[in-house]
CSV table of C-alpha atoms and ligand atoms in Angstrom, one decimal:
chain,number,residue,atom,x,y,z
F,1,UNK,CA,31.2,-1.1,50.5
F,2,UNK,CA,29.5,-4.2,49.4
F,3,UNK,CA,31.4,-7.8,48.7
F,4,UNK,CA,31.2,-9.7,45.1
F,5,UNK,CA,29.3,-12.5,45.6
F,6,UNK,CA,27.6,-15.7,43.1
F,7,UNK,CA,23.9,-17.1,43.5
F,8,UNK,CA,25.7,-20.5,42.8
F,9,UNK,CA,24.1,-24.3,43.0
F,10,UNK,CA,20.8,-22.5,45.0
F,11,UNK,CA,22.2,-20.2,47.5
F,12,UNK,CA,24.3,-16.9,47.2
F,13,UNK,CA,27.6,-17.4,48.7
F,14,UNK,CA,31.1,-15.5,48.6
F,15,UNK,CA,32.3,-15.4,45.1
F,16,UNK,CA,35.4,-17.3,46.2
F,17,UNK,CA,32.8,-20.4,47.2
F,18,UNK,CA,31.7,-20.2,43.3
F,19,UNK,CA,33.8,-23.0,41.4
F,20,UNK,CA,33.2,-25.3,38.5
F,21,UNK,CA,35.5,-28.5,37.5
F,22,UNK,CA,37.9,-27.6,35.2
F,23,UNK,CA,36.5,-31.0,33.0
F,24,UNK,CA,32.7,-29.2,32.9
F,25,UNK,CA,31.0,-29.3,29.3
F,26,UNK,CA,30.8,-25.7,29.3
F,27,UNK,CA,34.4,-24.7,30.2
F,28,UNK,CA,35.9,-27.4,27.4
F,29,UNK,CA,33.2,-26.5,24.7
F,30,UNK,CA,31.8,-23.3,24.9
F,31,UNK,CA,28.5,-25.1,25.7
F,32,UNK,CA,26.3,-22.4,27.1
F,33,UNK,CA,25.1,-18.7,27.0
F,34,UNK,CA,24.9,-15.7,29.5
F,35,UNK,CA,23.7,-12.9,29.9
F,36,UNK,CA,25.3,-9.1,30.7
F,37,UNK,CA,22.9,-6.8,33.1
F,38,UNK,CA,24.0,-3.7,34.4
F,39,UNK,CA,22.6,-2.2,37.9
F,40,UNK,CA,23.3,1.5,38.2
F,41,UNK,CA,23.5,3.2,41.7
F,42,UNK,CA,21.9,6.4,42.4
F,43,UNK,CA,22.8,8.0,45.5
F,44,UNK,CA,19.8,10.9,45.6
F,45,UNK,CA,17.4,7.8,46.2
F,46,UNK,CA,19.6,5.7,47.7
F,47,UNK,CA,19.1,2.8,45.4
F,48,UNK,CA,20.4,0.4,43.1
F,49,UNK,CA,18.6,0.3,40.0
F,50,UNK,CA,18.9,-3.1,37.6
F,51,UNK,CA,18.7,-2.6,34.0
F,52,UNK,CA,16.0,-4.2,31.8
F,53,UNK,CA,16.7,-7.0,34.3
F,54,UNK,CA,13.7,-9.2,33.3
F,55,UNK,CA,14.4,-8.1,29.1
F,56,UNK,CA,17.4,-9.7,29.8
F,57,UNK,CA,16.4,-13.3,31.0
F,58,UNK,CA,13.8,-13.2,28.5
F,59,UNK,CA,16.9,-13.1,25.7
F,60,UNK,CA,18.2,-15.9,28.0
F,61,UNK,CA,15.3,-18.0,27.9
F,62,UNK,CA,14.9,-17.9,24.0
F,63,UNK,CA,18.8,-18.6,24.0
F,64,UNK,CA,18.5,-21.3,25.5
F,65,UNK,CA,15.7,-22.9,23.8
F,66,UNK,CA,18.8,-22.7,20.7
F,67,UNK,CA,20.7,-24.5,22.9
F,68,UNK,CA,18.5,-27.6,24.1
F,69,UNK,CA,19.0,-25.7,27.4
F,70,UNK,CA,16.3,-25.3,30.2
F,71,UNK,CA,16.5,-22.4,32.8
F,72,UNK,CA,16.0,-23.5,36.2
F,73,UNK,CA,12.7,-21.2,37.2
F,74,UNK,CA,10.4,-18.6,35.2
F,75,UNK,CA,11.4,-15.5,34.1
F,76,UNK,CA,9.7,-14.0,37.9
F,77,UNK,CA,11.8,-16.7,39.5
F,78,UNK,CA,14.6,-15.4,37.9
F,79,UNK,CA,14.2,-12.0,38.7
F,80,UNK,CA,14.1,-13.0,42.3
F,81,UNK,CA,17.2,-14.4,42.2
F,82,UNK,CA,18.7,-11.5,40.9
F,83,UNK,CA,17.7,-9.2,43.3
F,84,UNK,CA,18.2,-10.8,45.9
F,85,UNK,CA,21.7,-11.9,45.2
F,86,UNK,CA,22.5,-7.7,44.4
F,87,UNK,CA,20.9,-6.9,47.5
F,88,UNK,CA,22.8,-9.3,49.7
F,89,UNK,CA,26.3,-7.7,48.3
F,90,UNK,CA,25.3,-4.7,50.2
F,91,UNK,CA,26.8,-2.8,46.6
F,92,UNK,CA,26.2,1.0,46.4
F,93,UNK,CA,27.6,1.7,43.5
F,94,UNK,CA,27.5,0.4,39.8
F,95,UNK,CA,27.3,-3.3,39.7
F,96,UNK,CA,27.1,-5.9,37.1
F,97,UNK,CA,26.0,-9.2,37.0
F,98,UNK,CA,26.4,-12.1,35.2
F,99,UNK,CA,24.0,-15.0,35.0
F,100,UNK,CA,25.4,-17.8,33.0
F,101,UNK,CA,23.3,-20.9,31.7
F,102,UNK,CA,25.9,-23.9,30.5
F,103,UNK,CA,26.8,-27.9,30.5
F,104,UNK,CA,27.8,-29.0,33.3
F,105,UNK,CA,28.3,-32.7,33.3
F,106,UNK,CA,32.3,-33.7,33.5
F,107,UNK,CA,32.3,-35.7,30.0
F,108,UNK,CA,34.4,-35.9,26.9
F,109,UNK,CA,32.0,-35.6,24.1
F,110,UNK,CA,30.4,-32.6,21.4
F,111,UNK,CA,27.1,-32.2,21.8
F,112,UNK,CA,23.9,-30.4,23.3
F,113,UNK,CA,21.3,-33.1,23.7
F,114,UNK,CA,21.1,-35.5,27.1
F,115,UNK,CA,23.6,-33.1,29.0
F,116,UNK,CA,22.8,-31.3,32.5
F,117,UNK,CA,22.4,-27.8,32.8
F,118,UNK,CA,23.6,-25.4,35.6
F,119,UNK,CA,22.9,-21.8,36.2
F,120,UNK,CA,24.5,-19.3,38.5
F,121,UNK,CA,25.0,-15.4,38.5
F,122,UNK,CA,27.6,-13.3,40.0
F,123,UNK,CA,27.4,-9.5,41.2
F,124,UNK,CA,30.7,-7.8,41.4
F,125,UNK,CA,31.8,-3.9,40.8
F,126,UNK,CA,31.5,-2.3,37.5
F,127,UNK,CA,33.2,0.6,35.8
F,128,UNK,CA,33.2,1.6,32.3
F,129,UNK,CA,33.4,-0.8,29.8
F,130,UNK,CA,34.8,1.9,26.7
F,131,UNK,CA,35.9,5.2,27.1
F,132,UNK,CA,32.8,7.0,26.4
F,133,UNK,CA,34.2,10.8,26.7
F,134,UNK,CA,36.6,10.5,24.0
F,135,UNK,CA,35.2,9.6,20.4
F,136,UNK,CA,36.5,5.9,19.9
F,137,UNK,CA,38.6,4.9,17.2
F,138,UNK,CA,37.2,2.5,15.1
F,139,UNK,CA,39.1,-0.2,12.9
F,140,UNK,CA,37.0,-2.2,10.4
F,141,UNK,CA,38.2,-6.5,11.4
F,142,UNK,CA,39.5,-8.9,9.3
F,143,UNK,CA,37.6,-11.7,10.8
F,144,UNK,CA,34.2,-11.5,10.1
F,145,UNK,CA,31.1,-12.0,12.1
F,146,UNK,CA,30.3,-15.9,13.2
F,147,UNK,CA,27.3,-16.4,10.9
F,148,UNK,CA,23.6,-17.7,11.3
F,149,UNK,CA,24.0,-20.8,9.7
F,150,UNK,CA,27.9,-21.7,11.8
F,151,UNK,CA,27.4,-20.4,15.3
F,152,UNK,CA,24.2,-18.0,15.7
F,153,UNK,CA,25.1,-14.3,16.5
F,154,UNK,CA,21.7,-13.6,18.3
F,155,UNK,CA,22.4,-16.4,20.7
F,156,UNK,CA,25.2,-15.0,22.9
F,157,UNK,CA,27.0,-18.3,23.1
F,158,UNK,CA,29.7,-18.4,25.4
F,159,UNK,CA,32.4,-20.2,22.9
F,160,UNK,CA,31.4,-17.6,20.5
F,161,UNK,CA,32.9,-15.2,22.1
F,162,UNK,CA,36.5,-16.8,20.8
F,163,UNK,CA,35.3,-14.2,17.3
F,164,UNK,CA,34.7,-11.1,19.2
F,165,UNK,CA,38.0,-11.4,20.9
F,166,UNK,CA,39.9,-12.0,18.2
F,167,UNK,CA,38.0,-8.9,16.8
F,168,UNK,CA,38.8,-7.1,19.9
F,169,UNK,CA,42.4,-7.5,20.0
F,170,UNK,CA,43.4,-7.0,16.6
F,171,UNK,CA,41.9,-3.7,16.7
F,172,UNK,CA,44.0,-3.0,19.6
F,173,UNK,CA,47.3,-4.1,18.4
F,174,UNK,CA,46.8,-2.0,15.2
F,175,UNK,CA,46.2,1.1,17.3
F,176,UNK,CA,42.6,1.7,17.2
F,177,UNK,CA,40.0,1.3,20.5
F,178,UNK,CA,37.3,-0.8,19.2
F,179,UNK,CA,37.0,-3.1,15.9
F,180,UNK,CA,34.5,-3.4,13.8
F,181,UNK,CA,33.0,-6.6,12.0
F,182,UNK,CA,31.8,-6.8,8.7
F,183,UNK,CA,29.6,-10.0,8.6
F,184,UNK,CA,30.4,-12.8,6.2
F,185,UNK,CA,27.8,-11.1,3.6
F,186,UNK,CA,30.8,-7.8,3.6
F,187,UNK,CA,28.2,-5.9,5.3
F,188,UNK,CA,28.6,-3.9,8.8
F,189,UNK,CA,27.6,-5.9,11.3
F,190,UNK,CA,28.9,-4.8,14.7
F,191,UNK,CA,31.4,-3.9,17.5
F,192,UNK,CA,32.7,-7.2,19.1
F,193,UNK,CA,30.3,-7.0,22.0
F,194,UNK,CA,28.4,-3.5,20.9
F,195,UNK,CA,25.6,-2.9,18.4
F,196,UNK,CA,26.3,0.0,15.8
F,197,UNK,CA,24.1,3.1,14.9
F,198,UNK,CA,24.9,5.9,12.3
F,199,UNK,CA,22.9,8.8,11.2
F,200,UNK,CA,22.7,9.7,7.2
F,201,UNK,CA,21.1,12.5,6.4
F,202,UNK,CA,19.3,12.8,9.7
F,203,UNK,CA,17.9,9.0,9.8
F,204,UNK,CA,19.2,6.8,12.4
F,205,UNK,CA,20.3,3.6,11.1
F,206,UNK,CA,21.3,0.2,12.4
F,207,UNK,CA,21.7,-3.3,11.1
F,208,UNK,CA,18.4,-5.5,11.1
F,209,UNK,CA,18.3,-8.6,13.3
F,210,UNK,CA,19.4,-10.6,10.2
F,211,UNK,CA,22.2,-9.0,9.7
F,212,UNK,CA,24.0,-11.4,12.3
F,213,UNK,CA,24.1,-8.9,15.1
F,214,UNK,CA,23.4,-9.9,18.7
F,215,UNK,CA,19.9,-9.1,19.2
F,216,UNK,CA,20.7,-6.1,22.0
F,217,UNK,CA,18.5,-4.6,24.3
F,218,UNK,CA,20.5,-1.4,24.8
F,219,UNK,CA,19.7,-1.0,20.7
F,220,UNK,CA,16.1,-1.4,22.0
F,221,UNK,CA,16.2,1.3,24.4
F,222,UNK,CA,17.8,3.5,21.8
F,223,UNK,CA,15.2,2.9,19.4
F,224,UNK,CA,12.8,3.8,21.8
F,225,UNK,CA,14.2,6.6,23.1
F,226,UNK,CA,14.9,8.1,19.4
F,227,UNK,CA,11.2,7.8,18.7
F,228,UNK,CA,9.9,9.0,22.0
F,229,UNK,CA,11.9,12.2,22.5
F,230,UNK,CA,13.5,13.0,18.8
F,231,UNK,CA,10.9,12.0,16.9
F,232,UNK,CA,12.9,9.9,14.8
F,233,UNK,CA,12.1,6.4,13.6
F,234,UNK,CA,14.9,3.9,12.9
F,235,UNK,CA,15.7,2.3,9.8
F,236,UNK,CA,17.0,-1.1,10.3
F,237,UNK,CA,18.4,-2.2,6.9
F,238,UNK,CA,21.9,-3.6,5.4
F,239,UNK,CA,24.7,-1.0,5.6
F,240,UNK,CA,27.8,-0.8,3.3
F,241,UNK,CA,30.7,-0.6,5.0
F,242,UNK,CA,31.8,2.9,3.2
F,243,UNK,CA,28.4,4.0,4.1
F,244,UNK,CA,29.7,4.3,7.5
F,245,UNK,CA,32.7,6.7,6.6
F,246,UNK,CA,30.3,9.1,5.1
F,247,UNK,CA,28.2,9.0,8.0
F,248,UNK,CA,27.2,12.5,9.8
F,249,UNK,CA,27.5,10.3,13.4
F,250,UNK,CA,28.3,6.9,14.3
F,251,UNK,CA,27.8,5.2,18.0
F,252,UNK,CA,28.3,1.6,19.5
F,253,UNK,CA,25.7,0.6,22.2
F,254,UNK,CA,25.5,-1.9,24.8
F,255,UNK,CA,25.3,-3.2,28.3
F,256,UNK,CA,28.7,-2.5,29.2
F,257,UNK,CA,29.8,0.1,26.6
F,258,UNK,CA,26.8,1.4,27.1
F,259,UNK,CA,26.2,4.5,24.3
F,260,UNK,CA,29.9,5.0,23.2
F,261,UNK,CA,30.3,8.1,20.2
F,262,UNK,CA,32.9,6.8,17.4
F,263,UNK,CA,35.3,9.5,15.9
F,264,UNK,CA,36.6,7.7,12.5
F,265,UNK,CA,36.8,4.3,11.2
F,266,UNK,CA,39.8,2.9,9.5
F,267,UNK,CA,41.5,6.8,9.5
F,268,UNK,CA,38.5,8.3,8.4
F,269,UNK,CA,37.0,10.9,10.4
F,270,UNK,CA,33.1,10.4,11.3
F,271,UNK,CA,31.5,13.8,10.2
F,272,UNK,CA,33.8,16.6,12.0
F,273,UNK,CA,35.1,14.1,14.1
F,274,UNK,CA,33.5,15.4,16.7
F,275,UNK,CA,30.4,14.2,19.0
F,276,UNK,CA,27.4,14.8,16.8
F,277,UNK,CA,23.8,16.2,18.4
F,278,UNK,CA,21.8,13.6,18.0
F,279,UNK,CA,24.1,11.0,19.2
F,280,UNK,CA,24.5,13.7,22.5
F,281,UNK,CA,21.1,14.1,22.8
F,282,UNK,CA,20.4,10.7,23.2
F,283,UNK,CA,23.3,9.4,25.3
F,284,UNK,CA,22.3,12.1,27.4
F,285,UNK,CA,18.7,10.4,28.2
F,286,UNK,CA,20.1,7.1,28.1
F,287,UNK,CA,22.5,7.9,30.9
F,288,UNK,CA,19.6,9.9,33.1
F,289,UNK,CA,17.2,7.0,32.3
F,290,UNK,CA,19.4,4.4,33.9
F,291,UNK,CA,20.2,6.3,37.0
F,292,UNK,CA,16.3,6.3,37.8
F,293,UNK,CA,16.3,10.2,37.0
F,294,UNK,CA,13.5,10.3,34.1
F,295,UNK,CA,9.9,8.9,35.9
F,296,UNK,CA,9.0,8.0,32.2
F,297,UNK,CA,12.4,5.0,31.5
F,298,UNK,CA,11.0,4.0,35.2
F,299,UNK,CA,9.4,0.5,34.0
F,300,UNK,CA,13.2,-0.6,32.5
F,301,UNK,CA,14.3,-0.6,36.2
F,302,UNK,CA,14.2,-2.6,39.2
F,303,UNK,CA,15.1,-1.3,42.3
F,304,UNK,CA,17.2,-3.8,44.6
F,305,UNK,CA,16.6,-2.1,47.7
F,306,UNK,CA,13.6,-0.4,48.2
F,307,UNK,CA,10.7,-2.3,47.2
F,308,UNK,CA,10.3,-6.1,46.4
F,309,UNK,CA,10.1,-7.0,42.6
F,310,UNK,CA,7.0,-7.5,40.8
F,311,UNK,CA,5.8,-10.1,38.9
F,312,UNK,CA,7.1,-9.6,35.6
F,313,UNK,CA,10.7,-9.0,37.3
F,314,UNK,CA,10.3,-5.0,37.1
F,315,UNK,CA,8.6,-2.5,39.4
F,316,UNK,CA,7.5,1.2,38.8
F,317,UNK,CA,9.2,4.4,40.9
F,318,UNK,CA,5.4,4.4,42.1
F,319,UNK,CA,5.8,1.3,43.8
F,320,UNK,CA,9.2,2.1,44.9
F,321,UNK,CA,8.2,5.7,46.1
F,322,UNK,CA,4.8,3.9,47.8
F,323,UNK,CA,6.9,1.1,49.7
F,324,UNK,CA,9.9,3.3,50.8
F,325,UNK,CA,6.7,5.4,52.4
F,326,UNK,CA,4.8,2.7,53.8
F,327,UNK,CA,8.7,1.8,55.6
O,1,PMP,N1,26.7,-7.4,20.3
O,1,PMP,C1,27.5,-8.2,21.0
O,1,PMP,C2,28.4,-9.2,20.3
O,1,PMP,C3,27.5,-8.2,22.4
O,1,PMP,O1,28.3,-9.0,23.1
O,1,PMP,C4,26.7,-7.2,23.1
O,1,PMP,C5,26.8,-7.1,24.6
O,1,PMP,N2,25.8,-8.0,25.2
O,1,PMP,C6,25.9,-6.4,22.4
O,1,PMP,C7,25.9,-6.5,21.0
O,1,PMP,C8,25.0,-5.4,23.0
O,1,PMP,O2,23.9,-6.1,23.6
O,1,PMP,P1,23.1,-5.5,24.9
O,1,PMP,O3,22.7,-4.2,24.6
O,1,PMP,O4,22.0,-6.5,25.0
O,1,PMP,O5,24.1,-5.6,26.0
């Protein structure tokens, strides 16, 4: 049930309505960044829950300030888009959407400045993005992570994403499920569109935000949740890449693999090669807090159907519990 549909030039129309000239800025140069938001769908409250939906044009809106790029509305305003372009798919069931900011003015030329910007989103179905039962096979890349001072990491550029393919396929062509990039200092950087945890010695570890990842907001979450219900504080620091193959755990995170447990990299099995407890333990939260299960994740959703959003593009179960009553 439910049709994939675009909030394209102002209105939300059928997705087959959505269309840019093939001589757009964007399209021939990369020129632009975009954003990945998952909404889950939880059928006990009959509701579709977006993810971190206003965390997400945030990133956008500091994105596009890299860019010499200007959204079209606030961060509310954006929001409001959003939901209202999920709720008029009708989707119950996992969704994604895709809001993309880019150059859209028909010219031959390189460059950011004096150039028209468009925005639109889609909504369509969403499945897995990895396999996350199986422990994912990890193969270290020989193309290393764009850098900070070629094309910015943190900036989810759309021409970027030329590097995390390449990543992506040689990985699969030598047999493994996922590859993993070493940035151009030799340390480990990343997945090509996941950010990368390991535990040591029972410290959770991840790359710092200079480290050329992509600034993610399902590492946030995982952060947060490590503190809040392990107790455990994460280190954010350089990692070696043979730190990683004497790791007791490893896991890749984000919007659309969401919490993903790795087995071995480059042959080498990650602690027993099984799934490790603390990686379980908090995939297991994750995957309750984003089906609106745990009261306490409630302020990283917004529902779509039950209540309208609030200001700050989220809204509490409270409110959703209080309008669905007041209905
Ligand atoms: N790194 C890269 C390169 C990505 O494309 C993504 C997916 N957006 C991530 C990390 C994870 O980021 P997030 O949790 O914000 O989706």
């Amino acid at each position: 049930m439910g049709k994939t549909m675009a909030y394209f030039r102002g209105e939300n129309v059928p997705i087959e309505a959505a269309k840019i000239s093939i001589m757009s800025h964007g399209f021939n140069y990369g020129t632009g960044c975009f954003e990945g938001i998952r909404a889950y769908w939880n059928e006990e409250h009959g509701e579709l829950y977006i993810l971190h939906l206003a965390e997400h044009f945030r990133r956008m809106a500091k994105n596009s300030k890299i860019l010499f790029m200007e959204l079209p509305t606030d961060i509310e305003g954006l929001s409001r888009i959003a939901v209202d372009l999920s709720r008029a798919t009708g989707f119950q069931q996992d969704i994604y959407l895709r809001p993309t900011l880019y150059k859209e003015d028909e010219i031959i030329g390189v460059r950011l400045h004096g150039l028209k910007d468009a925005f639109h989103i889609y909504a369509a179905p969403m499945g897995t993005y990895v396999d996350i039962q199986k422990g994912l096979r990890l193969g270290t890349s020989s193309w290393r992570r764009v850098d900070d001072t070629t094309v910015p990491a943190r900036a989810k550029i759309i021409g970027a994403y030329i590097n995390s393919a390449l990543c992506k396929t040689e990985a699969v062509m030598n047999g493994f499920d996922e590859g993993l990039f070493l940035n151009q200092d030799g340390h480990v950087c990343e997945g090509s569109a996941e950010n990368l945890f390991m535990v040591r010695d029972g410290v959770l570890v991840t790359p710092g935000v200079a480290d050329n990842i992509l600034e993610g907001i399902t590492r946030s979450s995982i952060i947060e949740i490590a503190e809040r219900e392990l107790g455990l504080k994460t280190v954010a620091r350089t990692i070696d890449r043979t730190e990683v193959y004497i790791a007791d755990e490893l896991f890749i995170c984000g919007t659309g693999a969401q919490i993903a447990w790795v087995s071995s990299v480059d042959h080498r099995d990650i602690g027993n090669g099984k799934l490790g407890p603390i990686t379980e333990k908090i995939r297991d939260i994750y995957y309750r807090a984003v089906h609106g299960e745990l009261p306490r994740y409630h302020h990283w959703l917004t529902p779509v159907y039950g209540t309208q959003v609030k200001t700050d593009g989220t809204a509490t179960f409270a409110q959703v519990v209080k309008q669905a009553a007041a209905s």
